[in-house]
Coordinates of C-alpha atoms in Angstrom, one line a residue:
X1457 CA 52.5 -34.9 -45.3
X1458 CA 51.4 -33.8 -41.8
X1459 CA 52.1 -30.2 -41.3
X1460 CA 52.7 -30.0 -37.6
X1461 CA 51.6 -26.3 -37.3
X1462 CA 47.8 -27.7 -38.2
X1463 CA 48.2 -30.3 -35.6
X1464 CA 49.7 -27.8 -33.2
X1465 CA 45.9 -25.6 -33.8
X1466 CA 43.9 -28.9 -33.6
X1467 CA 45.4 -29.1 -29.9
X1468 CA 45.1 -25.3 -28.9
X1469 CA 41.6 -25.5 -30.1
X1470 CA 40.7 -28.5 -28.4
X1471 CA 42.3 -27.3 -25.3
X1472 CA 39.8 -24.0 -25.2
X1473 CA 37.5 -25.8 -26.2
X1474 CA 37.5 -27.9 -23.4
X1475 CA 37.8 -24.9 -21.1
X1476 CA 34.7 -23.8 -22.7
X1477 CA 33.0 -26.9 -22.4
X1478 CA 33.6 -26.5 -18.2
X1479 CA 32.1 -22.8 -17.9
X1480 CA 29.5 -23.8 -19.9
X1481 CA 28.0 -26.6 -17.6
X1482 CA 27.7 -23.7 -14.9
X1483 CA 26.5 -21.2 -17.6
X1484 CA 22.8 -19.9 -16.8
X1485 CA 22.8 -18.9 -20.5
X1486 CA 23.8 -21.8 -22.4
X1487 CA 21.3 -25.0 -23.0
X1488 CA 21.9 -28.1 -24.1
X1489 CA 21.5 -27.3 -27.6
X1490 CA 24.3 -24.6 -27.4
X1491 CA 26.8 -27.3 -25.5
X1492 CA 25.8 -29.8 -28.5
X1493 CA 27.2 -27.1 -30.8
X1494 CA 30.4 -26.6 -28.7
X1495 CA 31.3 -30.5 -28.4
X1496 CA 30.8 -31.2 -32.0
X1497 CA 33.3 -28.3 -32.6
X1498 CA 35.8 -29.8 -30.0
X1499 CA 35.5 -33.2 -31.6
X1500 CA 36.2 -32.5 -34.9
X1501 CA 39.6 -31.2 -33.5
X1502 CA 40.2 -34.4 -31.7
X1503 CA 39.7 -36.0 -34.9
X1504 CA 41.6 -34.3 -36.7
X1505 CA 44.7 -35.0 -34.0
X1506 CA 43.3 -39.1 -34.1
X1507 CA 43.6 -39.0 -38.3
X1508 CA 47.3 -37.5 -37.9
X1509 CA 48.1 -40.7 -35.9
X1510 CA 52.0 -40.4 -34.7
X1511 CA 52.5 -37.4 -35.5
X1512 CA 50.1 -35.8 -33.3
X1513 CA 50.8 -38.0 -30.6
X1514 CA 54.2 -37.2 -30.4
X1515 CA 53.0 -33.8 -29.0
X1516 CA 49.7 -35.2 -27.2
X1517 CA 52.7 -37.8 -25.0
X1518 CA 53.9 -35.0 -23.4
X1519 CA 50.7 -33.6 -22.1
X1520 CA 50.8 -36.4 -19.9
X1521 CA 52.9 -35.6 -17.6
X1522 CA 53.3 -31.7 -18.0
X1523 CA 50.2 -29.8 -20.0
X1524 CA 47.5 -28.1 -18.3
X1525 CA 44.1 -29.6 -18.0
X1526 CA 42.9 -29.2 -21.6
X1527 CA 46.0 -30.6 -23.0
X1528 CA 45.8 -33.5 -21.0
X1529 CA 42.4 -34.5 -21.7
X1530 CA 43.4 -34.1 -25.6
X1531 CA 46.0 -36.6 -25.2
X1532 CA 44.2 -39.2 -23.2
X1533 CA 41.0 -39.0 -25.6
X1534 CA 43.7 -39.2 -28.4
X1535 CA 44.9 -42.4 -26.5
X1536 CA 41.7 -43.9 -25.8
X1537 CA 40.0 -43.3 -28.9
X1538 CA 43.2 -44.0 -31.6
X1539 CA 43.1 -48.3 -31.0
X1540 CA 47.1 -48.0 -30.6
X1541 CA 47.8 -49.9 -27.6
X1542 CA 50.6 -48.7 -27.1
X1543 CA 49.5 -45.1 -26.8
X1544 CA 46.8 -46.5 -23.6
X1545 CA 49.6 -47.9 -22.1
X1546 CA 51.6 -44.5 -21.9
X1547 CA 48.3 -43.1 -20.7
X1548 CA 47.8 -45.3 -17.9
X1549 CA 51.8 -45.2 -16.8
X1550 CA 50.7 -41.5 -16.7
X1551 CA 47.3 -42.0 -15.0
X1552 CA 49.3 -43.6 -12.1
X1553 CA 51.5 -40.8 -11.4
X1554 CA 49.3 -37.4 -12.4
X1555 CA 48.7 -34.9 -10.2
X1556 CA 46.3 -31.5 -10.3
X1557 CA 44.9 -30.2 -13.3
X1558 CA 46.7 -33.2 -15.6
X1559 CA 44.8 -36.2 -13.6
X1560 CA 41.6 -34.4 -13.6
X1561 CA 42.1 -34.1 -17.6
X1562 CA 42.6 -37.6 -17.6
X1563 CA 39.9 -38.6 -15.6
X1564 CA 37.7 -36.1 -18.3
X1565 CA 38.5 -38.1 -21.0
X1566 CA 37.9 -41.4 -19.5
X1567 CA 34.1 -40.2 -18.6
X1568 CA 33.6 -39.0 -22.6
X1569 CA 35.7 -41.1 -24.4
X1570 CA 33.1 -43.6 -27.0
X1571 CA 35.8 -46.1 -26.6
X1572 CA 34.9 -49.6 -26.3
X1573 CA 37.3 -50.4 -24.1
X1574 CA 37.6 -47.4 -21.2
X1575 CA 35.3 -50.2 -19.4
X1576 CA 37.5 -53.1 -19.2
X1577 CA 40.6 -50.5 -18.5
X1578 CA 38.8 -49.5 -16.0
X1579 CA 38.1 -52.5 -14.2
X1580 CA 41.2 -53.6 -14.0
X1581 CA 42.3 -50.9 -11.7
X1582 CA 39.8 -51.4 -9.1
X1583 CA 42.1 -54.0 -7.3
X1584 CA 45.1 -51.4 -7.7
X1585 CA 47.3 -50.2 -5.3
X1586 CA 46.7 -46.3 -5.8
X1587 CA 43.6 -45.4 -3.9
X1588 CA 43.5 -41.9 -6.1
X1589 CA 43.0 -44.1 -9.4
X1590 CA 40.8 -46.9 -7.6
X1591 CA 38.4 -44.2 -6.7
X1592 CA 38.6 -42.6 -10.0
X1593 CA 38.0 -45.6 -11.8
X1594 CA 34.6 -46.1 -9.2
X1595 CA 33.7 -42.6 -10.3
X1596 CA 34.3 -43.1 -14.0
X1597 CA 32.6 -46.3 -13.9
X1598 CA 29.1 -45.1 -12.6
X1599 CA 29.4 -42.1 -14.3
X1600 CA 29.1 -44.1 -17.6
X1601 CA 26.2 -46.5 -16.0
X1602 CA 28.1 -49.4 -16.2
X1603 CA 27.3 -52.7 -14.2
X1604 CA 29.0 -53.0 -10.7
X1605 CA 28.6 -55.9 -8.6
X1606 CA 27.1 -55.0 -5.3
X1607 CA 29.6 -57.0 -3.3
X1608 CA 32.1 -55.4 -4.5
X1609 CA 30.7 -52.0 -4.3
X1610 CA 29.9 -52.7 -0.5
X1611 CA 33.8 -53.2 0.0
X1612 CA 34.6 -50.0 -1.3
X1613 CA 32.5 -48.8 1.2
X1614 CA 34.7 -50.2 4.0
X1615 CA 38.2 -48.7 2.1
X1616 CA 40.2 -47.4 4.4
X1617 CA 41.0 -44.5 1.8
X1618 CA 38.0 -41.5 1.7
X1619 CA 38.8 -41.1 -1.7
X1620 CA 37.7 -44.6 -2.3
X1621 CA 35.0 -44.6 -0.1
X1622 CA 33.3 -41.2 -1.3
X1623 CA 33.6 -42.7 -4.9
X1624 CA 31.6 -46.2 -3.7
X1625 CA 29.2 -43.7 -2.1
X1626 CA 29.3 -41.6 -5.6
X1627 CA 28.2 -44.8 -7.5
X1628 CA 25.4 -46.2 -4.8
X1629 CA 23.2 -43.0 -5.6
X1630 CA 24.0 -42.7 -9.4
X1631 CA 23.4 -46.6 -9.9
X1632 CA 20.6 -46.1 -7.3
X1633 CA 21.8 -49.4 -5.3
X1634 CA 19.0 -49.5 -3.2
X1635 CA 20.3 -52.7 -0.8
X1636 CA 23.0 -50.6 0.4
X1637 CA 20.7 -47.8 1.7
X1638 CA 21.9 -48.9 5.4
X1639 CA 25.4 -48.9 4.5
X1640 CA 25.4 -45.4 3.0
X1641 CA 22.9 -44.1 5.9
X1642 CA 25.6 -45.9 8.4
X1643 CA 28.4 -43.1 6.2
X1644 CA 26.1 -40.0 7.1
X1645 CA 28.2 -40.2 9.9
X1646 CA 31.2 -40.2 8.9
X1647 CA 34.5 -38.2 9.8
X1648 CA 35.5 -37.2 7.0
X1649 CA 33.3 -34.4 5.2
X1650 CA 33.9 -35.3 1.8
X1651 CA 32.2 -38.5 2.4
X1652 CA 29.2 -36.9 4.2
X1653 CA 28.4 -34.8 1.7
X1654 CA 28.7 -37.7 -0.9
X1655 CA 26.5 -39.9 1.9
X1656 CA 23.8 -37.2 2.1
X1657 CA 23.0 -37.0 -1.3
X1658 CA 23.6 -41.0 -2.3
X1659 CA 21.0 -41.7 0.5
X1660 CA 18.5 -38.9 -1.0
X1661 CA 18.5 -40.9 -4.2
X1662 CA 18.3 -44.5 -2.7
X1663 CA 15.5 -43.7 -0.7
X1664 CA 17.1 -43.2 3.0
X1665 CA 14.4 -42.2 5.4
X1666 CA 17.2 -40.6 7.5
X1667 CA 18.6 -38.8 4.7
X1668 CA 16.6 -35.3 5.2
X1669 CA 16.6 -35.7 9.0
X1670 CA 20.8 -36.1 8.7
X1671 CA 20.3 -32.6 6.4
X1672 CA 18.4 -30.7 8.6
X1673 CA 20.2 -31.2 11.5
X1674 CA 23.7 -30.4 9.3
X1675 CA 22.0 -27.5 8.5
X1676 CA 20.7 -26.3 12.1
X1677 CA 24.4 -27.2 13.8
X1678 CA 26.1 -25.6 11.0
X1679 CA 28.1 -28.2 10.3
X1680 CA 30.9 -28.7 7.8
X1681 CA 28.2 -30.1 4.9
X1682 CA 25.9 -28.0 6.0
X1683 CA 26.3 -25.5 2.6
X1684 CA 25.5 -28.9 0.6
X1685 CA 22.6 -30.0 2.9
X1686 CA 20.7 -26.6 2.3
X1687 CA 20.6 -27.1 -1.1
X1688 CA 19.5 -31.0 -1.0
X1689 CA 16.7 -29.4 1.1
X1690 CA 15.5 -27.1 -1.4
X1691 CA 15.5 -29.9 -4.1
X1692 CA 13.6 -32.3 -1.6
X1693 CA 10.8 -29.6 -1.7
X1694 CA 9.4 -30.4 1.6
X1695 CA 7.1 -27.7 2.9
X1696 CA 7.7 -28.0 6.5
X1697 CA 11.9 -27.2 5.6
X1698 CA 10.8 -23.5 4.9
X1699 CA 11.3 -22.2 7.9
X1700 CA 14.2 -23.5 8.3
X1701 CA 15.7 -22.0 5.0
X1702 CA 13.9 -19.1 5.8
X1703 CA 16.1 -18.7 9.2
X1704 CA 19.6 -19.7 7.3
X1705 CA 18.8 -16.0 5.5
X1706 CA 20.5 -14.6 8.8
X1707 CA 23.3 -16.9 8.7
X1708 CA 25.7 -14.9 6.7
X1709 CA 28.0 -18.5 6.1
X1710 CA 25.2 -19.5 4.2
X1711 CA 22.8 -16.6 2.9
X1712 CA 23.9 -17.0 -0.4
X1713 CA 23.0 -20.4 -0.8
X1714 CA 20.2 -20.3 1.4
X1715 CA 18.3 -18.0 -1.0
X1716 CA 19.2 -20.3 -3.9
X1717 CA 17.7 -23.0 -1.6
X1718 CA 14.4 -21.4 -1.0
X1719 CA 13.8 -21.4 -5.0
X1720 CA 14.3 -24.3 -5.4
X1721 CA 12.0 -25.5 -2.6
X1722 CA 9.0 -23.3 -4.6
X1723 CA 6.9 -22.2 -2.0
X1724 CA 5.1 -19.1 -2.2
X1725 CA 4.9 -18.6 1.6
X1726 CA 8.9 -17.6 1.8
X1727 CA 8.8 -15.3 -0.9
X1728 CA 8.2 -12.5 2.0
X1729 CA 11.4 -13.2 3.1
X1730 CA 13.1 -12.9 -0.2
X1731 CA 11.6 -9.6 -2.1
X1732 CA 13.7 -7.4 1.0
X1733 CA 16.9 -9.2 -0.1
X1734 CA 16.4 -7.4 -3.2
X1735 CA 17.5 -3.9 -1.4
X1736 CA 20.8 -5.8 -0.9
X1737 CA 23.3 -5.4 -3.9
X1738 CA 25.3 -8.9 -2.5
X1739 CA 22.2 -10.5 -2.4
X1740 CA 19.3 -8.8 -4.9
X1741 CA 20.2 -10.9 -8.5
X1742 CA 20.4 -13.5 -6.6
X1743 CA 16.8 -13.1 -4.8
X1744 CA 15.3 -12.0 -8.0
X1745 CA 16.0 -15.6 -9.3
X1746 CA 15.1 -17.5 -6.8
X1747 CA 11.7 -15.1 -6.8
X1748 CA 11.5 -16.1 -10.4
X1749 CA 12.2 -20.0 -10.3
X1750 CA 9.0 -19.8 -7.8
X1751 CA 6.7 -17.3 -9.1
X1752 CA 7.9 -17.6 -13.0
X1753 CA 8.0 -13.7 -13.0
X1754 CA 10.0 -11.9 -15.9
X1755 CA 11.8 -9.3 -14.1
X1756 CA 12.7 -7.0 -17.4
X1757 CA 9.7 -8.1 -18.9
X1758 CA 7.6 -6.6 -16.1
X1759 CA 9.9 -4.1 -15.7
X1760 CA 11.2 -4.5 -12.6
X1761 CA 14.9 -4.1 -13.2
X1762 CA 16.5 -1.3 -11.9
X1763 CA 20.3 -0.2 -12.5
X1764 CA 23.2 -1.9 -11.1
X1765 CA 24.9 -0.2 -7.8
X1766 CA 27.5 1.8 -8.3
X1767 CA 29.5 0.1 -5.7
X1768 CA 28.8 -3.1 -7.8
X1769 CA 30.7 -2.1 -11.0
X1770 CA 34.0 -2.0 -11.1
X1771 CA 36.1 0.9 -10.6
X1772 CA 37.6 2.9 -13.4
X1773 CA 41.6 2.2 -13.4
X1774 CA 40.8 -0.6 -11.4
X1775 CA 43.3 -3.9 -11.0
X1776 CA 41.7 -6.4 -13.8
X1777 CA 42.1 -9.0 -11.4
X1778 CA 39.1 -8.6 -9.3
X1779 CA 37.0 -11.5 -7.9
X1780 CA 34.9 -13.2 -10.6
X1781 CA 30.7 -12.3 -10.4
X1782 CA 29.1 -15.4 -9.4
X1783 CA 25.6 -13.7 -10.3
X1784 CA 26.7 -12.1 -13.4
X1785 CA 23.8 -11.7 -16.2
X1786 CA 21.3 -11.7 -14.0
X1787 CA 18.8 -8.8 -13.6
X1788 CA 19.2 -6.4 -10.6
X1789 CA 15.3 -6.0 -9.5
X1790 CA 14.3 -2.8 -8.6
X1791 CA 13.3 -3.1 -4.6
X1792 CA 10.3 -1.2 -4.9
X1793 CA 8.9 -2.1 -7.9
X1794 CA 9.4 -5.3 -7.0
X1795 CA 8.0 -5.3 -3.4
X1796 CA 4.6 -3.5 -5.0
X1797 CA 4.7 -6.5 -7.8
X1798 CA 4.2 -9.3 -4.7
X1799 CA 1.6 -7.5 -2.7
X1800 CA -0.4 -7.1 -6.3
X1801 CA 0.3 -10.9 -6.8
X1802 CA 0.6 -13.1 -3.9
X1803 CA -2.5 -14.0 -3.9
X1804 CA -2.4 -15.8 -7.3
X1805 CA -0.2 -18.4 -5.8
X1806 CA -1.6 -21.0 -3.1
X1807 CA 1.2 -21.4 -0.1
X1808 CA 0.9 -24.9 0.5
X1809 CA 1.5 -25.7 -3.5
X1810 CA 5.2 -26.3 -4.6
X1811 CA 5.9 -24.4 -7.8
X1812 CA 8.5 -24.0 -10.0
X1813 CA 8.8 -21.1 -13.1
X1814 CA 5.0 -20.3 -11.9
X1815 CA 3.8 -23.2 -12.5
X1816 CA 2.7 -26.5 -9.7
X1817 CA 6.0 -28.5 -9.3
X1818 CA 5.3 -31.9 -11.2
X1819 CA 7.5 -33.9 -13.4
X1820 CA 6.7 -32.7 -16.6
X1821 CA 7.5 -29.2 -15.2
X1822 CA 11.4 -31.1 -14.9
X1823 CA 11.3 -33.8 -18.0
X1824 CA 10.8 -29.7 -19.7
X1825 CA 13.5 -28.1 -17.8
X1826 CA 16.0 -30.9 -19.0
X1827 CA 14.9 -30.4 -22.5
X1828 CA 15.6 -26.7 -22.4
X1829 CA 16.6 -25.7 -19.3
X1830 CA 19.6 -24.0 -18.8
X1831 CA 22.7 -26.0 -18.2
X1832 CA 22.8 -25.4 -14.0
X1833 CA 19.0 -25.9 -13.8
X1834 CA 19.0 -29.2 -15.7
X1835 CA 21.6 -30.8 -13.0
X1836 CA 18.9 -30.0 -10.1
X1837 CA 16.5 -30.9 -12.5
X1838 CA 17.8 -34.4 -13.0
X1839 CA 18.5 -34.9 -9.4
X1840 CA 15.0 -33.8 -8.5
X1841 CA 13.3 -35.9 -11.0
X1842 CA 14.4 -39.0 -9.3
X1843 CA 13.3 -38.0 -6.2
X1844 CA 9.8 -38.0 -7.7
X1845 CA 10.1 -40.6 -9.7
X1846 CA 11.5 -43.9 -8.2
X1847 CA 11.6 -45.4 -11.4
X1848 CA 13.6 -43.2 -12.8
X1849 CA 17.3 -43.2 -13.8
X1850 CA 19.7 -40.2 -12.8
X1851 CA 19.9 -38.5 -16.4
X1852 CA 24.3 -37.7 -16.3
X1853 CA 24.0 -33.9 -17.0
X1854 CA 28.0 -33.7 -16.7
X1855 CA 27.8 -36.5 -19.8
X1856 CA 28.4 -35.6 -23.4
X1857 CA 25.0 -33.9 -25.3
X1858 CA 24.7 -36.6 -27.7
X1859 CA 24.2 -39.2 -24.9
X1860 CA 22.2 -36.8 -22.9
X1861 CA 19.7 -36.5 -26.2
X1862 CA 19.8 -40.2 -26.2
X1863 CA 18.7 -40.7 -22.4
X1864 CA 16.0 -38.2 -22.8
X1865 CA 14.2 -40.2 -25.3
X1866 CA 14.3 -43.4 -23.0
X1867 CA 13.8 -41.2 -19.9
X1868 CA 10.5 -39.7 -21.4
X1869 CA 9.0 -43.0 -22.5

């Protein structure tokens, strides 16, 4: 006997757990080790609701149509992963007609699902007449590296739908379909943004000479993409883009990511322009990063951290509801202490060398960050790594840890 208040935990838990699985991928604290431990957590729930068969899924059906993101992942998982026809086909009468937070759940479970058959499902929608599930199954599709003809992928890139388009764009970099280079160089252009910014990075990885160009100039007329472009600078690691990032500092648009930018890039030459940022409580944890993703410097372990601003906690009897801290857990450096550290030190580091954690950029410096990077890092690091190496495949950091331990070991070979 099935006791449906077990089955009814199996789903809550899977549900968080999903929720956890999202704000860990963006966690600066949590490593791939940490999101192994999660997952195996979450799918020993969806097991659990797979082994109670009907039971469960007459609570997973539902999902479908009305539960929240979580849920609906559960239930399409459930559906992929049980063997019961029947269940996929309520999932994909579903699929067509989702909206929000229960189509991206969907989507979610397609990209992890070990099912055998998500590819052929797949493939049959990419001659549908919803241009929301056509794109999705593009996405899904190169997501989990599977083999798409390059005809076909070039007339995606002539849809008439963005959605469709960005998706074809999506799967040219992540395949790395180097003959469509033109085509995707020819979308740089586009109208529509979302495709840009798919376009920009696509050509990065596909080798486009008029990929960084198409960047720079996004960034200098402050363009629409022009947040994304900065930060396919910095990962580019071109000395001559410093100045440029240097002088999107006084764009206050783009500050924020600007910094971020300029530690990624790794050159010792703009950390002048970063150590005053540090007397600027929107800006100092931030600068104190990217300070340390160049330099490798320890700010607590040098004891450079000073006490938050009081202007930066929140207020006793405050509403709850305040805007979330996007550079919570980071240290705040102390300005000083800091600016004394870099005149003691800048001479250790040679301005034309690209570094990264202190030491000269180079692919094992990345092949270790996606080992044990954190989570956030190791998507840069992935990107950045086939930039370098044109050999390489683009390691899915969004993928489930055990295939991400799995394309380490052929990635490192």
């Amino acid at each position: 006997m099935i006791l449906v208040n077990i089955i009814e935990e199996h789903l809550e838990e899977a549900d968080f757990l999903c929720q956890q699985r999202r704000n860990a991928l963006g966690d600066r604290v949590c490593n791939l080790g940490r999101l192994t431990e999660l997952e195996e957590r979450l799918l020993a729930h969806l097991d659990g609701l797979i082994l109670a068969e009907s039971d469960a899924w007459n609570l997973l059906k539902p999902k479908l149509t009305e539960g929240d993101r979580g849920e609906a992942f559960t239930a399409a998982f459930v559906a992929l992963d049980s063997g019961e026809a029947g269940y996929r086909d309520e999932l994909m009468k579903a699929l067509d007609q989702a909206k929000g937070p229960v189509f991206e759940g969907i989507t979610e479970a397609f990209r992890h699902s070990p099912s055998v058959e998500v590819e052929q499902i797949l493939r049959s929608q990419l001659g549908g007449a919803n241009p929301r599930v056509r794109a999705i199954a593009l996405d899904v599709l190169s997501f989990r590296r599977a083999a798409l003809d390059t005809k076909q992928l070039e007339l995606f890139l002539l849809d008439k739908d963005p959605l469709v388009v960005a998706a074809a764009v999506t799967a040219v970099g992540r395949l790395r379909v180097r003959p469509l280079v033109s085509r995707v160089e020819g979308l740089l252009g586009s109208e529509n943004p979302l495709v840009r910014s798919a376009a920009m990075r696509a050509a990065l990885l596909v080798g486009s000479g008029d990929a960084l160009a198409h960047c720079r100039t996004a960034v200098k007329d402050k363009t629409e993409e022009a947040t994304d472009a900065l930060v396919l600078i910095g990962l580019a690691g071109q000395v001559e883009d410093a100045r440029l990032l240097v002088e999107a500092l006084n764009q206050p648009e783009v500050r924020r990511v600007g910094v971020t930018a300029l530690g990624w890039l790794g050159y010792a030459s703009t950390v002048d322009a970063l150590v005053p940022l540090a007397s600027d409580p929107k800006l100092s944890r931030l600068a104190g990063e990217a300070i340390a993703r160049i330099t490798g410097l320890d700010l607590e372990k040098e004891q450079l951290v000073a006490t938050a601003p009081a202007a930066s906690k929140p207020q006793e009897g405050a509403d709850d509801d305040f805007a979330e801290d996007p550079d919570e857990g980071l240290p705040w450096p102390d300005p000083a202490k800091l600016a004394s550290w870099w005149k003691a030190n800048a001479s250790r580091f040679n301005k034309t060398t690209r570094y990264r954690h202190g030491q000269p950029y180079s692919r094992q410096v990345l092949i270790d960050t996606l080992h044990h990077g954190n989570l956030p890092d190791r998507h840069h690091a992935a990107f950045e790594l086939v930039l370098l190496d044109p050999a390489s495949e683009l390691l899915e950091t969004h993928a489930f840890a055990d295939r991400q331990w799995k394309d380490l070991v052929l990635l490192i070979r």
